[in-house]
Amino acid sequence: DCGDGSDEENCHNNFKCGSGTPRYIRKEQVCDGTHDCNNKEQSDECSEQCGNQEIINGIFLKFCTFTIGAAAVLVNIYMVIGILRENRIFHSRAQFINLSLVLLISLGDFCVGVYLLNVFVVDLWYREGYCPARYQWVTSAHCTALGVLSTFGTQLSIFTMLGLSVYRVATLKSMGGRARVTSQHKLYMVCLGVLISVIAMFIAVTPIIDYTEDYFTNGLYYQTNTLFNKVANLDIHKKFINQYKIFSSQHKNNTTLYPPQSVYSWREVRQFMAEIVFSGNLHEAGGKSLKFYGNDGVCLFKYFVSPDDPQRVFSLTILSLNLICYTVISATYISVIMTAQGSSSKTTSSTKDTRSTQLQTKITLMVASNVLSWVPFGVI
C-alpha cells in the first residue's frame, strides 16, 4: 500500500518483480502462464523455476533435432536423385506408380527435415533469451511459415504412404502391374500428386487464413503496451471493450454512443482497439495475432488441446484421420512384407527379386525417415 513498496519488502508471500510495475505480485502468480510483472525480463515467468527457457530444452534433444533434420534432408535428396537417375522408372506401370509415390513421400519428408533444421537454428539464435522474446517469436511470420511447412510435409507423406501401401497390396495379387507406361498413366499420376498436395496444403493453411481467424486466433500480443499483460484472448477483449463503451457513454451522457455487444469478431476487436483505444495505431501498440501454430516455440500443429479449446474439433479430426491412415499403412505394409517373403522363396528370377528388394528398401527408408522426423517433438 505504501507508494515506495516498503510494506512488502520483508514479506514472504510475494514475489519482487524488480524493474517496472507492479513491484510485487503474489507468489501464486509466479509461473502461472500470465506475465504479471511488466518488465523487459518478464521475471515472474522467465525464471529457472518456470522451465521452458529455450525453444528446445536439453543438449540431447538439440542433437536429435539437428541430426534427424539433416538426415531427413540429405537422405531424401539422395533418394530423389537415385530415382530420377533410374532408367527403369518408365519400364512398367507398377514401377512407375511406386516410384512416383515415393518421390512425393520424399518431398514431404524433405519439408519436415527443413522444418527441423529451421527450429534448431532459431533455438541457437535465441538461446536463454527465448523466454522474454517468446511472444515476438510465436507471433512472427517465420513461426507461422514453419508450422505450415511441417504440417504440409507431414500430411503429404501420410496421404501418399497410404496410397502407396494400398496400391502395393493390390498389385501383389494381380499381374496388371507389368503393363507399359502410357501418357494416360502419367496424366493420372500428375493429377493424383496434385490432389494429394492440395489436400495437404489445405489442411496446413486452414488455421491461418483470414476467413477462419475467429476460430484459430488465440489472442493479440501487445509488445509495447501493458494493458493486457502481453496476450489477451477474445473474452478478455470483449470485457474490456464493453467496459470501455459503458464508461465512455456515461462520461458523454450518451448511452447509444458505444452500445455493448455480447459477441465480437477479431476484425471488430482490431478496428475498435486501433481507432478508439490506440487512436488509429494498433501496430504501434503491438497488436499481433497469436495464431494456431504459435501455441509453442517449436511452431508445431496444435496436437494437444484442452476440452474447452475452440480448436479441439479441428485438431482431433486431423489426429483421428492420421491415426486411421497409419493403421492402414501398418497393416498393408506388414501384408506386403509377408507376401513378398513368401513369393521370393518360390521365384527363380534373381533379377526380379533384386529389383523388388531395392524398391522395398526405398519404401522402408521413406517410412523410417517419416517416423524418425517426429521423434524429438514426440519427446517434447
mmCIF file of C-alpha atoms in Angstrom:
data_model
loop_
_atom_site.group_PDB
_atom_site.id
_atom_site.type_symbol
_atom_site.label_atom_id
_atom_site.label_comp_id
_atom_site.label_asym_id
_atom_site.label_seq_id
_atom_site.Cartn_x
_atom_site.Cartn_y
_atom_site.Cartn_z
ATOM 1 C CA ASP A 1 0.000 0.000 0.000
ATOM 2 C CA CYS A 2 2.933 2.340 0.513
ATOM 3 C CA GLY A 3 3.964 4.173 -2.579
ATOM 4 C CA ASP A 4 7.593 3.054 -2.277
ATOM 5 C CA GLY A 5 6.666 -0.605 -1.652
ATOM 6 C CA SER A 6 8.323 -0.644 1.770
ATOM 7 C CA ASP A 7 5.378 -2.508 3.347
ATOM 8 C CA GLU A 8 6.069 -5.523 1.093
ATOM 9 C CA GLU A 9 9.867 -5.736 1.301
ATOM 10 C CA ASN A 10 10.152 -8.171 4.215
ATOM 11 C CA CYS A 11 7.107 -10.296 3.387
ATOM 12 C CA HIS A 12 7.377 -13.952 2.321
ATOM 13 C CA ASN A 13 4.079 -14.245 0.451
ATOM 14 C CA ASN A 14 5.090 -12.100 -2.523
ATOM 15 C CA PHE A 15 7.475 -12.015 -5.456
ATOM 16 C CA LYS A 16 9.604 -8.999 -6.311
ATOM 17 C CA CYS A 17 9.388 -8.069 -9.979
ATOM 18 C CA GLY A 18 12.388 -5.781 -9.946
ATOM 19 C CA SER A 19 12.035 -3.019 -12.508
ATOM 20 C CA GLY A 20 8.673 -1.941 -13.862
ATOM 21 C CA THR A 21 5.251 -2.068 -12.276
ATOM 22 C CA PRO A 22 3.925 -3.629 -10.180
ATOM 23 C CA ARG A 23 6.976 -4.011 -7.976
ATOM 24 C CA TYR A 24 5.480 -7.009 -6.156
ATOM 25 C CA ILE A 25 2.998 -9.736 -7.067
ATOM 26 C CA ARG A 26 1.515 -12.661 -5.148
ATOM 27 C CA LYS A 27 3.613 -15.848 -5.099
ATOM 28 C CA GLU A 28 0.851 -17.859 -6.728
ATOM 29 C CA GLN A 29 1.091 -15.562 -9.761
ATOM 30 C CA VAL A 30 4.624 -16.794 -10.498
ATOM 31 C CA CYS A 31 4.911 -19.371 -13.308
ATOM 32 C CA ASP A 32 1.146 -19.349 -13.916
ATOM 33 C CA GLY A 33 1.452 -18.607 -17.646
ATOM 34 C CA THR A 34 0.461 -14.935 -17.303
ATOM 35 C CA HIS A 35 3.063 -12.156 -17.378
ATOM 36 C CA ASP A 36 2.151 -10.121 -14.315
ATOM 37 C CA CYS A 37 5.499 -8.323 -13.995
ATOM 38 C CA ASN A 38 5.509 -5.682 -16.699
ATOM 39 C CA ASN A 39 9.253 -5.532 -17.168
ATOM 40 C CA LYS A 40 11.556 -6.432 -20.019
ATOM 41 C CA GLU A 41 12.827 -9.558 -18.285
ATOM 42 C CA GLN A 42 9.293 -10.858 -17.564
ATOM 43 C CA SER A 43 10.827 -12.132 -14.332
ATOM 44 C CA ASP A 44 7.736 -13.900 -12.976
ATOM 45 C CA GLU A 45 7.548 -16.258 -15.971
ATOM 46 C CA CYS A 46 11.160 -16.390 -17.164
ATOM 47 C CA SER A 47 13.000 -17.765 -14.161
ATOM 48 C CA GLU A 48 14.620 -21.192 -13.815
ATOM 49 C CA GLN A 49 11.795 -22.480 -11.643
ATOM 50 C CA CYS A 50 9.332 -21.948 -14.537
ATOM 51 C CA GLY A 51 11.321 -24.016 -17.052
ATOM 52 C CA ASN A 52 10.988 -23.565 -20.852
ATOM 53 C CA GLN A 53 13.860 -21.106 -21.024
ATOM 54 C CA GLU A 54 14.772 -22.285 -24.518
ATOM 55 C CA ILE A 55 12.787 -23.496 -27.512
ATOM 56 C CA ILE A 56 14.451 -26.928 -27.322
ATOM 57 C CA ASN A 57 15.483 -27.827 -23.783
ATOM 58 C CA GLY A 58 18.425 -30.155 -23.301
ATOM 59 C CA ILE A 59 21.526 -30.990 -25.328
ATOM 60 C CA PHE A 60 20.188 -34.422 -26.278
ATOM 61 C CA LEU A 61 17.029 -33.019 -27.873
ATOM 62 C CA LYS A 62 19.062 -30.362 -29.673
ATOM 63 C CA PHE A 63 21.356 -33.077 -31.026
ATOM 64 C CA CYS A 64 18.402 -35.219 -32.116
ATOM 65 C CA THR A 65 16.707 -32.269 -33.816
ATOM 66 C CA PHE A 66 19.781 -31.376 -35.851
ATOM 67 C CA THR A 67 20.785 -34.957 -36.646
ATOM 68 C CA ILE A 68 17.347 -36.150 -37.701
ATOM 69 C CA GLY A 69 16.618 -32.930 -39.608
ATOM 70 C CA ALA A 70 19.902 -33.111 -41.513
ATOM 71 C CA ALA A 71 19.419 -36.832 -42.159
ATOM 72 C CA ALA A 72 15.878 -36.283 -43.454
ATOM 73 C CA VAL A 73 17.102 -33.602 -45.871
ATOM 74 C CA LEU A 74 20.159 -35.493 -47.113
ATOM 75 C CA VAL A 75 18.535 -38.935 -47.336
ATOM 76 C CA ASN A 76 15.557 -37.646 -49.268
ATOM 77 C CA ILE A 77 17.746 -35.660 -51.671
ATOM 78 C CA TYR A 78 19.733 -38.858 -52.239
ATOM 79 C CA MET A 79 16.532 -40.852 -52.786
ATOM 80 C CA VAL A 80 15.141 -38.356 -55.304
ATOM 81 C CA ILE A 81 18.407 -38.211 -57.266
ATOM 82 C CA GLY A 82 18.579 -42.004 -57.295
ATOM 83 C CA ILE A 83 15.011 -42.369 -58.567
ATOM 84 C CA LEU A 84 15.404 -39.735 -61.278
ATOM 85 C CA ARG A 85 18.624 -41.366 -62.481
ATOM 86 C CA GLU A 86 16.972 -44.785 -62.643
ATOM 87 C CA ASN A 87 16.210 -45.528 -66.291
ATOM 88 C CA ARG A 88 13.728 -48.262 -65.367
ATOM 89 C CA ILE A 89 11.192 -45.811 -63.905
ATOM 90 C CA PHE A 90 9.089 -45.908 -67.088
ATOM 91 C CA HIS A 91 9.623 -49.613 -67.915
ATOM 92 C CA SER A 92 6.444 -50.835 -66.200
ATOM 93 C CA ARG A 93 3.279 -49.294 -64.871
ATOM 94 C CA ALA A 94 3.750 -50.734 -61.381
ATOM 95 C CA GLN A 95 7.287 -49.407 -61.029
ATOM 96 C CA PHE A 96 6.312 -46.008 -62.416
ATOM 97 C CA ILE A 97 3.446 -45.640 -59.924
ATOM 98 C CA ASN A 98 5.529 -46.925 -56.997
ATOM 99 C CA LEU A 99 8.478 -44.630 -57.659
ATOM 100 C CA SER A 100 6.258 -41.619 -58.388
ATOM 101 C CA LEU A 101 4.580 -42.038 -54.999
ATOM 102 C CA VAL A 102 7.982 -42.494 -53.342
ATOM 103 C CA LEU A 103 9.010 -39.140 -54.840
ATOM 104 C CA LEU A 104 6.006 -37.486 -53.195
ATOM 105 C CA ILE A 105 6.874 -39.086 -49.849
ATOM 106 C CA SER A 106 10.443 -37.820 -50.230
ATOM 107 C CA LEU A 107 9.134 -34.292 -50.807
ATOM 108 C CA GLY A 108 7.037 -34.455 -47.642
ATOM 109 C CA ASP A 109 9.880 -35.800 -45.514
ATOM 110 C CA PHE A 110 12.244 -33.212 -47.017
ATOM 111 C CA CYS A 111 9.854 -30.440 -45.858
ATOM 112 C CA VAL A 112 9.847 -31.881 -42.333
ATOM 113 C CA GLY A 113 13.656 -32.041 -42.371
ATOM 114 C CA VAL A 114 13.889 -28.385 -43.429
ATOM 115 C CA TYR A 115 11.444 -27.530 -40.636
ATOM 116 C CA LEU A 116 13.585 -29.333 -38.020
ATOM 117 C CA LEU A 117 16.752 -27.563 -39.149
ATOM 118 C CA ASN A 118 14.970 -24.195 -39.002
ATOM 119 C CA VAL A 119 13.794 -24.817 -35.452
ATOM 120 C CA PHE A 120 17.328 -25.853 -34.485
ATOM 121 C CA VAL A 121 18.809 -22.629 -35.928
ATOM 122 C CA VAL A 122 16.158 -20.423 -34.268
ATOM 123 C CA ASP A 123 16.830 -22.147 -30.942
ATOM 124 C CA LEU A 124 20.538 -21.368 -31.308
ATOM 125 C CA TRP A 125 19.701 -17.758 -32.146
ATOM 126 C CA TYR A 126 17.573 -17.110 -29.056
ATOM 127 C CA ARG A 127 19.263 -19.470 -26.568
ATOM 128 C CA GLU A 128 18.416 -18.447 -22.978
ATOM 129 C CA GLY A 129 16.862 -15.217 -24.266
ATOM 130 C CA TYR A 130 13.913 -17.082 -25.759
ATOM 131 C CA CYS A 131 11.526 -16.697 -22.812
ATOM 132 C CA PRO A 132 11.425 -12.863 -22.719
ATOM 133 C CA ALA A 133 11.168 -12.822 -26.520
ATOM 134 C CA ARG A 134 8.706 -15.721 -26.700
ATOM 135 C CA TYR A 135 5.684 -13.831 -27.985
ATOM 136 C CA GLN A 136 7.757 -11.961 -30.554
ATOM 137 C CA TRP A 137 8.761 -15.345 -31.984
ATOM 138 C CA VAL A 138 5.450 -17.254 -31.818
ATOM 139 C CA THR A 139 3.557 -14.351 -33.439
ATOM 140 C CA SER A 140 6.121 -13.947 -36.226
ATOM 141 C CA ALA A 141 5.564 -14.836 -39.873
ATOM 142 C CA HIS A 142 8.588 -17.154 -39.697
ATOM 143 C CA CYS A 143 6.967 -19.269 -36.974
ATOM 144 C CA THR A 144 3.703 -19.452 -38.927
ATOM 145 C CA ALA A 145 5.561 -20.470 -42.093
ATOM 146 C CA LEU A 146 7.348 -23.265 -40.204
ATOM 147 C CA GLY A 147 4.012 -24.518 -38.891
ATOM 148 C CA VAL A 148 2.564 -24.610 -42.400
ATOM 149 C CA LEU A 149 5.700 -26.304 -43.770
ATOM 150 C CA SER A 150 5.740 -29.054 -41.127
ATOM 151 C CA THR A 151 2.012 -29.739 -41.414
ATOM 152 C CA PHE A 152 2.129 -29.802 -45.215
ATOM 153 C CA GLY A 153 5.101 -32.181 -45.207
ATOM 154 C CA THR A 154 3.510 -34.473 -42.643
ATOM 155 C CA GLN A 155 0.134 -34.710 -44.346
ATOM 156 C CA LEU A 156 1.708 -35.102 -47.786
ATOM 157 C CA SER A 157 3.799 -38.039 -46.556
ATOM 158 C CA ILE A 158 0.934 -39.695 -44.691
ATOM 159 C CA PHE A 159 -1.591 -39.493 -47.547
ATOM 160 C CA THR A 160 0.974 -40.624 -50.111
ATOM 161 C CA MET A 161 2.146 -43.536 -47.950
ATOM 162 C CA LEU A 162 -1.490 -44.552 -47.611
ATOM 163 C CA GLY A 163 -1.940 -44.561 -51.387
ATOM 164 C CA LEU A 164 1.355 -46.408 -51.921
ATOM 165 C CA SER A 165 0.511 -49.067 -49.348
ATOM 166 C CA VAL A 166 -2.928 -49.735 -50.786
ATOM 167 C CA TYR A 167 -1.561 -49.866 -54.349
ATOM 168 C CA ARG A 168 1.213 -52.307 -53.446
ATOM 169 C CA VAL A 169 -1.229 -54.669 -51.780
ATOM 170 C CA ALA A 170 -3.476 -54.520 -54.854
ATOM 171 C CA THR A 171 -0.654 -55.189 -57.339
ATOM 172 C CA LEU A 172 0.727 -58.097 -55.325
ATOM 173 C CA LYS A 173 -2.412 -60.042 -56.196
ATOM 174 C CA SER A 174 -2.619 -59.125 -59.871
ATOM 175 C CA MET A 175 -0.387 -59.113 -62.918
ATOM 176 C CA GLY A 176 -1.631 -55.739 -64.194
ATOM 177 C CA GLY A 177 1.458 -54.038 -62.801
ATOM 178 C CA ARG A 178 3.540 -55.358 -65.739
ATOM 179 C CA ALA A 179 1.721 -53.155 -68.266
ATOM 180 C CA ARG A 180 3.692 -50.485 -70.086
ATOM 181 C CA VAL A 181 3.513 -46.833 -69.034
ATOM 182 C CA THR A 182 1.284 -44.694 -71.260
ATOM 183 C CA SER A 183 0.572 -40.971 -71.412
ATOM 184 C CA GLN A 184 -2.708 -41.656 -69.654
ATOM 185 C CA HIS A 185 -0.874 -43.248 -66.715
ATOM 186 C CA LYS A 186 1.428 -40.215 -66.474
ATOM 187 C CA LEU A 187 -1.570 -37.874 -66.501
ATOM 188 C CA TYR A 188 -3.276 -39.895 -63.763
ATOM 189 C CA MET A 189 -0.183 -39.725 -61.547
ATOM 190 C CA VAL A 190 0.200 -35.973 -62.073
ATOM 191 C CA CYS A 191 -3.460 -35.457 -61.137
ATOM 192 C CA LEU A 192 -3.107 -37.726 -58.091
ATOM 193 C CA GLY A 193 0.032 -35.897 -56.959
ATOM 194 C CA VAL A 194 -1.629 -32.506 -57.346
ATOM 195 C CA LEU A 195 -4.745 -33.724 -55.496
ATOM 196 C CA ILE A 196 -2.758 -35.063 -52.528
ATOM 197 C CA SER A 197 -0.647 -31.888 -52.408
ATOM 198 C CA VAL A 198 -3.721 -29.638 -52.493
ATOM 199 C CA ILE A 199 -5.408 -31.583 -49.673
ATOM 200 C CA ALA A 200 -2.243 -31.452 -47.545
ATOM 201 C CA MET A 201 -1.794 -27.733 -48.201
ATOM 202 C CA PHE A 202 -5.472 -27.056 -47.451
ATOM 203 C CA ILE A 203 -5.098 -28.661 -44.015
ATOM 204 C CA ALA A 204 -1.879 -26.709 -43.392
ATOM 205 C CA VAL A 205 -3.186 -23.234 -44.342
ATOM 206 C CA THR A 206 -6.746 -23.520 -42.983
ATOM 207 C CA PRO A 207 -5.702 -22.279 -39.497
ATOM 208 C CA ILE A 208 -4.029 -19.102 -40.832
ATOM 209 C CA ILE A 209 -6.452 -17.734 -43.431
ATOM 210 C CA ASP A 210 -8.417 -14.608 -42.529
ATOM 211 C CA TYR A 211 -11.783 -16.305 -43.030
ATOM 212 C CA THR A 212 -11.130 -18.716 -40.119
ATOM 213 C CA GLU A 213 -9.342 -16.336 -37.737
ATOM 214 C CA ASP A 214 -12.236 -16.208 -35.250
ATOM 215 C CA TYR A 215 -11.794 -19.960 -34.780
ATOM 216 C CA PHE A 216 -7.995 -20.254 -34.850
ATOM 217 C CA THR A 217 -6.618 -16.978 -33.452
ATOM 218 C CA ASN A 218 -5.797 -17.395 -29.749
ATOM 219 C CA GLY A 219 -5.188 -13.763 -28.855
ATOM 220 C CA LEU A 220 -3.451 -10.468 -29.608
ATOM 221 C CA TYR A 221 0.070 -9.726 -28.414
ATOM 222 C CA TYR A 222 0.795 -6.146 -27.309
ATOM 223 C CA GLN A 223 4.545 -5.687 -27.276
ATOM 224 C CA THR A 224 4.791 -2.027 -26.278
ATOM 225 C CA ASN A 225 1.562 -1.766 -24.290
ATOM 226 C CA THR A 226 0.980 -3.250 -20.833
ATOM 227 C CA LEU A 227 -2.805 -3.001 -20.971
ATOM 228 C CA PHE A 228 -3.390 -6.768 -21.151
ATOM 229 C CA ASN A 229 -0.107 -8.203 -19.823
ATOM 230 C CA LYS A 230 1.181 -9.192 -23.265
ATOM 231 C CA VAL A 231 -1.510 -11.517 -24.721
ATOM 232 C CA ALA A 232 -5.283 -11.237 -24.450
ATOM 233 C CA ASN A 233 -7.844 -13.629 -25.882
ATOM 234 C CA LEU A 234 -11.241 -12.742 -27.328
ATOM 235 C CA ASP A 235 -13.118 -12.932 -23.989
ATOM 236 C CA ILE A 236 -10.699 -10.520 -22.299
ATOM 237 C CA HIS A 237 -11.040 -8.095 -25.197
ATOM 238 C CA LYS A 238 -14.834 -8.360 -25.069
ATOM 239 C CA LYS A 239 -14.959 -7.488 -21.357
ATOM 240 C CA PHE A 240 -12.528 -4.615 -21.793
ATOM 241 C CA ILE A 241 -14.321 -3.151 -24.828
ATOM 242 C CA ASN A 242 -17.759 -3.364 -23.192
ATOM 243 C CA GLN A 243 -16.468 -1.683 -20.022
ATOM 244 C CA TYR A 244 -14.792 0.966 -22.164
ATOM 245 C CA LYS A 245 -18.046 1.570 -24.042
ATOM 246 C CA ILE A 246 -20.093 1.856 -20.839
ATOM 247 C CA PHE A 247 -17.612 4.268 -19.283
ATOM 248 C CA SER A 248 -17.416 6.401 -22.434
ATOM 249 C CA SER A 249 -21.193 6.530 -22.809
ATOM 250 C CA GLN A 250 -21.668 7.547 -19.191
ATOM 251 C CA HIS A 251 -18.917 10.144 -19.441
ATOM 252 C CA LYS A 252 -20.517 11.708 -22.513
ATOM 253 C CA ASN A 253 -24.114 11.212 -21.294
ATOM 254 C CA ASN A 254 -24.948 9.255 -24.434
ATOM 255 C CA THR A 255 -25.904 5.608 -23.861
ATOM 256 C CA THR A 256 -26.148 4.908 -27.612
ATOM 257 C CA LEU A 257 -22.683 6.169 -28.468
ATOM 258 C CA TYR A 258 -20.944 2.800 -27.936
ATOM 259 C CA PRO A 259 -23.547 0.072 -27.322
ATOM 260 C CA PRO A 260 -22.018 -3.046 -25.665
ATOM 261 C CA GLN A 261 -22.076 -6.345 -27.599
ATOM 262 C CA SER A 262 -22.225 -9.977 -26.490
ATOM 263 C CA VAL A 263 -20.208 -11.282 -29.456
ATOM 264 C CA TYR A 264 -17.178 -9.764 -31.180
ATOM 265 C CA SER A 265 -15.127 -10.889 -34.137
ATOM 266 C CA TRP A 266 -11.373 -10.359 -34.239
ATOM 267 C CA ARG A 267 -11.920 -7.887 -37.051
ATOM 268 C CA GLU A 268 -14.224 -5.813 -34.835
ATOM 269 C CA VAL A 269 -11.756 -6.032 -31.947
ATOM 270 C CA ARG A 270 -8.849 -4.813 -34.061
ATOM 271 C CA GLN A 271 -10.904 -1.999 -35.515
ATOM 272 C CA PHE A 272 -12.105 -0.803 -32.100
ATOM 273 C CA MET A 273 -8.683 -1.083 -30.456
ATOM 274 C CA ALA A 274 -6.964 0.736 -33.327
ATOM 275 C CA GLU A 275 -9.488 3.523 -33.892
ATOM 276 C CA ILE A 276 -10.766 4.155 -30.362
ATOM 277 C CA VAL A 277 -8.266 2.893 -27.792
ATOM 278 C CA PHE A 278 -4.959 3.415 -29.587
ATOM 279 C CA SER A 279 -6.106 6.284 -31.811
ATOM 280 C CA GLY A 280 -5.539 4.511 -35.109
ATOM 281 C CA ASN A 281 -2.182 2.941 -34.227
ATOM 282 C CA LEU A 282 -2.746 -0.702 -33.343
ATOM 283 C CA HIS A 283 0.564 -1.744 -34.933
ATOM 284 C CA GLU A 284 2.494 0.642 -32.683
ATOM 285 C CA ALA A 285 0.788 -0.945 -29.677
ATOM 286 C CA GLY A 286 1.960 -4.358 -30.869
ATOM 287 C CA GLY A 287 -1.392 -5.950 -31.696
ATOM 288 C CA LYS A 288 -0.071 -9.083 -33.440
ATOM 289 C CA SER A 289 -2.166 -12.218 -33.775
ATOM 290 C CA LEU A 290 -1.210 -15.304 -31.784
ATOM 291 C CA LYS A 291 -2.244 -17.903 -34.333
ATOM 292 C CA PHE A 292 -2.768 -21.663 -34.320
ATOM 293 C CA TYR A 293 0.887 -22.543 -34.886
ATOM 294 C CA GLY A 294 2.096 -20.154 -32.174
ATOM 295 C CA ASN A 295 0.917 -22.357 -29.305
ATOM 296 C CA ASP A 296 4.533 -23.362 -28.630
ATOM 297 C CA GLY A 297 8.047 -22.274 -29.508
ATOM 298 C CA VAL A 298 8.504 -25.135 -31.983
ATOM 299 C CA CYS A 299 5.579 -23.755 -34.040
ATOM 300 C CA LEU A 300 4.034 -27.183 -34.434
ATOM 301 C CA PHE A 301 0.480 -28.247 -35.286
ATOM 302 C CA LYS A 302 -1.629 -27.982 -32.136
ATOM 303 C CA TYR A 303 -1.907 -31.700 -31.406
ATOM 304 C CA PHE A 304 -2.634 -31.357 -27.680
ATOM 305 C CA VAL A 305 -5.793 -29.417 -26.877
ATOM 306 C CA SER A 306 -7.813 -28.894 -23.709
ATOM 307 C CA PRO A 307 -11.523 -29.819 -23.513
ATOM 308 C CA ASP A 308 -12.582 -26.154 -23.735
ATOM 309 C CA ASP A 309 -10.207 -25.278 -26.592
ATOM 310 C CA PRO A 310 -12.149 -23.865 -29.587
ATOM 311 C CA GLN A 311 -9.734 -25.627 -31.964
ATOM 312 C CA ARG A 312 -10.368 -29.016 -30.347
ATOM 313 C CA VAL A 313 -12.635 -30.338 -33.123
ATOM 314 C CA PHE A 314 -10.177 -29.469 -35.902
ATOM 315 C CA SER A 315 -7.149 -30.882 -34.084
ATOM 316 C CA LEU A 316 -8.860 -34.113 -33.058
ATOM 317 C CA THR A 317 -10.290 -34.574 -36.559
ATOM 318 C CA ILE A 318 -6.832 -34.369 -38.144
ATOM 319 C CA LEU A 319 -5.344 -36.580 -35.419
ATOM 320 C CA SER A 320 -8.060 -39.201 -35.951
ATOM 321 C CA LEU A 321 -7.559 -39.060 -39.713
ATOM 322 C CA ASN A 322 -3.808 -39.567 -39.321
ATOM 323 C CA LEU A 323 -4.341 -42.422 -36.883
ATOM 324 C CA ILE A 324 -6.599 -44.202 -39.377
ATOM 325 C CA CYS A 325 -4.029 -43.655 -42.129
ATOM 326 C CA TYR A 326 -1.167 -45.008 -40.020
ATOM 327 C CA THR A 327 -3.255 -48.031 -39.019
ATOM 328 C CA VAL A 328 -3.989 -48.868 -42.659
ATOM 329 C CA ILE A 329 -0.356 -48.202 -43.647
ATOM 330 C CA SER A 330 0.964 -50.504 -40.908
ATOM 331 C CA ALA A 331 -1.472 -53.314 -41.769
ATOM 332 C CA THR A 332 -0.799 -53.154 -45.516
ATOM 333 C CA TYR A 333 2.964 -52.796 -45.013
ATOM 334 C CA ILE A 334 3.066 -55.962 -42.886
ATOM 335 C CA SER A 335 0.967 -57.729 -45.512
ATOM 336 C CA VAL A 336 3.342 -56.647 -48.298
ATOM 337 C CA ILE A 337 6.432 -57.849 -46.397
ATOM 338 C CA MET A 338 4.895 -61.243 -45.573
ATOM 339 C CA THR A 339 3.677 -61.766 -49.140
ATOM 340 C CA ALA A 340 6.996 -60.658 -50.622
ATOM 341 C CA GLN A 341 8.955 -63.027 -48.366
ATOM 342 C CA GLY A 342 6.682 -65.896 -49.324
ATOM 343 C CA SER A 343 6.913 -65.239 -53.048
ATOM 344 C CA SER A 344 10.687 -64.616 -53.061
ATOM 345 C CA SER A 345 11.331 -68.144 -51.838
ATOM 346 C CA LYS A 346 9.402 -69.550 -54.824
ATOM 347 C CA THR A 347 10.699 -67.331 -57.637
ATOM 348 C CA THR A 348 13.621 -68.334 -59.835
ATOM 349 C CA SER A 349 14.285 -64.882 -61.305
ATOM 350 C CA SER A 350 17.146 -63.268 -59.398
ATOM 351 C CA THR A 351 16.788 -60.005 -61.379
ATOM 352 C CA LYS A 352 13.133 -59.601 -60.465
ATOM 353 C CA ASP A 353 13.870 -60.452 -56.826
ATOM 354 C CA THR A 354 16.703 -57.870 -56.709
ATOM 355 C CA ARG A 355 14.518 -55.124 -58.145
ATOM 356 C CA SER A 356 11.728 -55.937 -55.714
ATOM 357 C CA THR A 357 14.189 -55.849 -52.811
ATOM 358 C CA GLN A 358 15.606 -52.497 -53.935
ATOM 359 C CA LEU A 359 12.140 -50.961 -54.195
ATOM 360 C CA GLN A 360 11.178 -52.378 -50.800
ATOM 361 C CA THR A 361 14.355 -50.879 -49.329
ATOM 362 C CA LYS A 362 13.455 -47.441 -50.723
ATOM 363 C CA ILE A 363 9.970 -47.637 -49.224
ATOM 364 C CA THR A 364 11.376 -48.798 -45.878
ATOM 365 C CA LEU A 365 13.709 -45.780 -45.825
ATOM 366 C CA MET A 366 10.758 -43.491 -46.573
ATOM 367 C CA VAL A 367 8.683 -44.871 -43.697
ATOM 368 C CA ALA A 368 11.638 -44.819 -41.275
ATOM 369 C CA SER A 369 12.537 -41.235 -42.269
ATOM 370 C CA ASN A 370 8.967 -40.091 -41.722
ATOM 371 C CA VAL A 371 8.729 -41.685 -38.272
ATOM 372 C CA LEU A 372 12.167 -40.524 -37.087
ATOM 373 C CA SER A 373 11.437 -36.914 -38.103
ATOM 374 C CA TRP A 374 8.929 -36.667 -35.274
ATOM 375 C CA VAL A 375 10.959 -38.342 -32.512
ATOM 376 C CA PRO A 376 12.249 -35.069 -30.941
ATOM 377 C CA PHE A 377 8.810 -33.495 -30.728
ATOM 378 C CA GLY A 378 7.180 -36.687 -29.537
ATOM 379 C CA VAL A 379 9.527 -36.384 -26.534
ATOM 380 C CA ILE A 380 8.938 -32.602 -26.147
#
